[in-house]
Structure formats: structure tokens, C-alpha cells
């Protein structure tokens, strides 16, 4: 599968979230035949704050509603930010075969979790992980989010400081 193609679709979802004042995380679940479902972060603003509606969880909920799903092991989950432990657990339980993400979550990323130290339900899952696909494009969205004084979500956190201190690469066109 073309990782950049599907990550661009996840970036569109992240841009939708950002435009709505939400944390700019987008997710696409794809199969070799195409996109199965999408999701973007919801309810990260102060008025409706919760930590359940992550982009991956939204996409997984939508996937659960598909009546005739292809083999989960042939699916790839694309996300603009490294999934957290909650999302990683849900992805493992869904038996999706691959995770591709754009930007590392230095504060809450869960993909470096040692599966071998967990119980058999998680330990026995084989999953392929690819990092840094269109990282700069995702980083740009997060920088925009954290630079906006109206966005209070994770303001002043390790993730915000890390993101704001990174330099965007300039590319010659």
C-alpha cells in the first residue's frame, strides 16, 4: 500500500479537526482495496473535553459498523500522531496488521510498549509499525495548534514544548 497516499488522507482528517478547534489528529483505516473508514479527534476543547474520542477510536467505532469487513490483519491504520496506550490496545484487540504514523508523541505515545511484558491477549499479537511518514506535514499542524493561544488542550505540556521547539524543514520546490 502507498503509505504517503493514505497518510495524506489522514492529514485531511487532522486538518478538519484543527479547523474545528480540535487537537489535529486524523486517522484512516485502509485495506489494499482502499479506505475503509476515517476519524478525527473530537471533544478536545474545554467545553466538551473527554479523553475517549481520539481519532483512532472514532475510526475504530466506524469500522465496527461495517457489516462485511475484510481480514483485519490486511488492514493498515494511518494516524497523524503516534497512538496512545488506549488506542494501541484497541488497535491490537481489533487485530489490525499495521500501524503507520506521522509524528511521535513524546508525552503519551504507546507504540514503544513492550508487548512481551503484557498478558497473552496483547503479547501474542504481531503488528508492523512504521514511523515518520509525512512527519513534517503533521508537525506543521501541531505547531499551528500549539501556537494558537485559543487552544488550551495540552498547553504547556511536554508535547507542546517539544513540538514548539522543533524546526520545520524547508524544502526547495
Tab-separated table of C-alpha atoms in Angstrom:
chain	number	residue	atom	x	y	z
A	1	UNK	CA	0.000	0.000	0.000
A	2	UNK	CA	1.093	3.550	-0.641
A	3	UNK	CA	1.805	4.940	2.842
A	4	UNK	CA	2.114	8.568	1.706
A	5	UNK	CA	-1.203	8.417	-0.176
A	6	UNK	CA	-3.160	7.182	2.841
A	7	UNK	CA	-1.288	9.430	5.273
A	8	UNK	CA	-2.336	12.422	3.170
A	9	UNK	CA	-5.929	11.325	3.711
A	10	UNK	CA	-5.261	11.162	7.465
A	11	UNK	CA	-3.777	14.671	7.256
A	12	UNK	CA	-7.039	15.878	5.681
A	13	UNK	CA	-8.860	14.477	8.725
A	14	UNK	CA	-6.370	16.209	11.027
A	15	UNK	CA	-6.887	19.497	9.191
A	16	UNK	CA	-10.670	19.106	9.687
A	17	UNK	CA	-10.064	18.688	13.417
A	18	UNK	CA	-7.770	21.722	13.532
A	19	UNK	CA	-10.277	23.858	11.610
A	20	UNK	CA	-12.925	22.855	14.173
A	21	UNK	CA	-10.665	23.896	17.059
A	22	UNK	CA	-9.831	20.299	17.947
A	23	UNK	CA	-6.446	18.673	18.503
A	24	UNK	CA	-5.187	17.944	14.944
A	25	UNK	CA	-5.122	14.171	14.859
A	26	UNK	CA	-6.538	12.328	11.871
A	27	UNK	CA	-6.838	8.628	11.200
A	28	UNK	CA	-7.560	6.416	8.195
A	29	UNK	CA	-8.072	2.673	8.246
A	30	UNK	CA	-7.258	1.229	4.846
A	31	UNK	CA	-7.182	-2.099	3.074
A	32	UNK	CA	-5.382	-2.834	-0.209
A	33	UNK	CA	-8.693	-2.092	-1.958
A	34	UNK	CA	-8.925	1.420	-0.441
A	35	UNK	CA	-10.096	3.447	2.545
A	36	UNK	CA	-12.461	1.619	4.896
A	37	UNK	CA	-13.086	4.393	7.405
A	38	UNK	CA	-11.727	7.660	8.784
A	39	UNK	CA	-11.758	9.577	12.026
A	40	UNK	CA	-10.553	12.813	13.535
A	41	UNK	CA	-10.074	13.947	17.118
A	42	UNK	CA	-13.260	15.099	18.788
A	43	UNK	CA	-14.069	16.742	22.120
A	44	UNK	CA	-10.629	18.088	22.961
A	45	UNK	CA	-11.898	21.620	23.605
A	46	UNK	CA	-12.638	22.838	27.119
A	47	UNK	CA	-16.414	22.924	26.635
A	48	UNK	CA	-16.736	19.227	25.731
A	49	UNK	CA	-13.459	17.746	26.957
A	50	UNK	CA	-13.024	14.000	27.161
A	51	UNK	CA	-10.162	11.627	26.542
A	52	UNK	CA	-12.143	8.930	24.752
A	53	UNK	CA	-12.806	10.449	21.328
A	54	UNK	CA	-9.341	10.055	19.875
A	55	UNK	CA	-9.157	9.882	16.075
A	56	UNK	CA	-8.230	6.194	16.185
A	57	UNK	CA	-11.172	5.315	18.454
A	58	UNK	CA	-13.568	7.260	16.205
A	59	UNK	CA	-12.243	5.356	13.168
A	60	UNK	CA	-12.396	2.009	15.011
A	61	UNK	CA	-16.016	2.664	16.034
A	62	UNK	CA	-16.878	3.342	12.404
A	63	UNK	CA	-15.023	0.201	11.347
A	64	UNK	CA	-17.118	-1.830	13.800
A	65	UNK	CA	-20.243	-0.657	11.979
A	66	UNK	CA	-19.110	-2.061	8.616
A	67	UNK	CA	-21.051	-5.249	8.020
A	68	UNK	CA	-18.671	-7.130	5.700
A	69	UNK	CA	-15.170	-6.210	6.772
A	70	UNK	CA	-12.067	-7.601	5.074
A	71	UNK	CA	-9.496	-9.545	7.089
A	72	UNK	CA	-8.285	-7.181	9.841
A	73	UNK	CA	-4.709	-8.406	9.535
A	74	UNK	CA	-4.669	-6.977	5.987
A	75	UNK	CA	-5.730	-3.533	7.253
A	76	UNK	CA	-3.408	-0.629	7.977
A	77	UNK	CA	-4.200	2.171	10.400
A	78	UNK	CA	-2.700	5.531	9.399
A	79	UNK	CA	-2.526	8.237	12.033
A	80	UNK	CA	-1.011	11.714	12.070
A	81	UNK	CA	0.273	11.154	15.617
A	82	UNK	CA	1.624	8.069	17.333
A	83	UNK	CA	-1.297	6.295	19.040
A	84	UNK	CA	-1.519	6.416	22.830
A	85	UNK	CA	-1.771	3.302	25.017
A	86	UNK	CA	-5.601	3.338	24.950
A	87	UNK	CA	-5.681	3.474	21.171
A	88	UNK	CA	-2.852	0.960	20.782
A	89	UNK	CA	-4.741	-1.505	22.977
A	90	UNK	CA	-7.900	-1.055	20.909
A	91	UNK	CA	-5.938	-1.488	17.665
A	92	UNK	CA	-4.358	-4.692	18.979
A	93	UNK	CA	-7.757	-6.062	20.009
A	94	UNK	CA	-9.141	-5.263	16.559
A	95	UNK	CA	-6.255	-7.309	15.077
A	96	UNK	CA	-5.258	-4.668	12.538
A	97	UNK	CA	-1.972	-5.774	10.954
A	98	UNK	CA	-0.101	-2.489	10.554
A	99	UNK	CA	0.158	0.962	12.072
A	100	UNK	CA	1.712	3.847	10.151
A	101	UNK	CA	2.071	7.179	11.905
A	102	UNK	CA	3.489	10.591	11.083
A	103	UNK	CA	4.542	12.357	14.282
A	104	UNK	CA	5.872	10.868	17.524
A	105	UNK	CA	4.004	11.545	20.743
A	106	UNK	CA	6.848	12.122	23.196
A	107	UNK	CA	4.413	12.531	26.070
A	108	UNK	CA	1.780	9.845	25.568
A	109	UNK	CA	2.795	7.609	22.682
A	110	UNK	CA	2.170	3.950	23.331
A	111	UNK	CA	3.864	2.159	20.458
A	112	UNK	CA	7.130	1.570	22.285
A	113	UNK	CA	5.274	-0.529	24.827
A	114	UNK	CA	6.974	-3.883	25.352
A	115	UNK	CA	4.236	-6.304	24.304
A	116	UNK	CA	6.254	-9.235	25.658
A	117	UNK	CA	5.746	-7.951	29.208
A	118	UNK	CA	1.943	-7.940	28.825
A	119	UNK	CA	-0.658	-10.677	29.141
A	120	UNK	CA	-1.176	-13.173	26.267
A	121	UNK	CA	-4.092	-11.256	24.735
A	122	UNK	CA	-1.673	-8.474	23.780
A	123	UNK	CA	1.670	-10.271	23.905
A	124	UNK	CA	0.762	-12.708	21.140
A	125	UNK	CA	-0.232	-10.042	18.604
A	126	UNK	CA	2.158	-9.392	15.759
A	127	UNK	CA	1.843	-5.883	14.375
A	128	UNK	CA	4.043	-3.975	11.951
A	129	UNK	CA	4.775	-0.340	12.849
A	130	UNK	CA	6.125	2.345	10.515
A	131	UNK	CA	7.007	5.806	11.833
A	132	UNK	CA	7.649	9.259	10.378
A	133	UNK	CA	5.541	9.058	7.198
A	134	UNK	CA	4.885	12.708	6.213
A	135	UNK	CA	6.150	13.749	9.644
A	136	UNK	CA	6.837	17.372	8.653
A	137	UNK	CA	3.300	17.859	7.344
A	138	UNK	CA	1.858	16.553	10.594
A	139	UNK	CA	4.316	18.564	12.694
A	140	UNK	CA	3.141	21.702	10.896
A	141	UNK	CA	-0.449	21.089	12.026
A	142	UNK	CA	0.610	20.529	15.637
A	143	UNK	CA	2.771	23.658	15.623
A	144	UNK	CA	-0.205	25.646	14.316
A	145	UNK	CA	-2.400	24.198	17.059
A	146	UNK	CA	0.014	24.918	19.916
A	147	UNK	CA	0.869	28.398	18.609
A	148	UNK	CA	-2.803	29.431	18.778
A	149	UNK	CA	-3.476	30.954	22.234
A	150	UNK	CA	-7.150	29.915	21.969
A	151	UNK	CA	-6.196	26.228	22.069
A	152	UNK	CA	-5.720	25.161	25.668
A	153	UNK	CA	-5.521	21.404	25.151
A	154	UNK	CA	-2.133	20.200	26.466
A	155	UNK	CA	-0.908	23.826	26.603
A	156	UNK	CA	2.407	23.965	28.474
A	157	UNK	CA	2.818	20.171	28.359
A	158	UNK	CA	5.922	18.243	27.385
A	159	UNK	CA	4.304	17.581	23.994
A	160	UNK	CA	3.564	21.271	23.415
A	161	UNK	CA	7.086	22.361	24.379
A	162	UNK	CA	8.704	19.606	22.310
A	163	UNK	CA	6.576	20.483	19.273
A	164	UNK	CA	7.099	24.221	19.532
A	165	UNK	CA	10.876	23.755	19.818
A	166	UNK	CA	11.144	21.638	16.653
A	167	UNK	CA	12.067	23.347	13.426
A	168	UNK	CA	10.078	22.716	10.282
A	169	UNK	CA	12.258	21.657	7.393
A	170	UNK	CA	12.247	23.967	4.435
A	171	UNK	CA	12.139	22.226	1.107
A	172	UNK	CA	13.246	23.513	-2.238
A	173	UNK	CA	10.498	23.135	-4.788
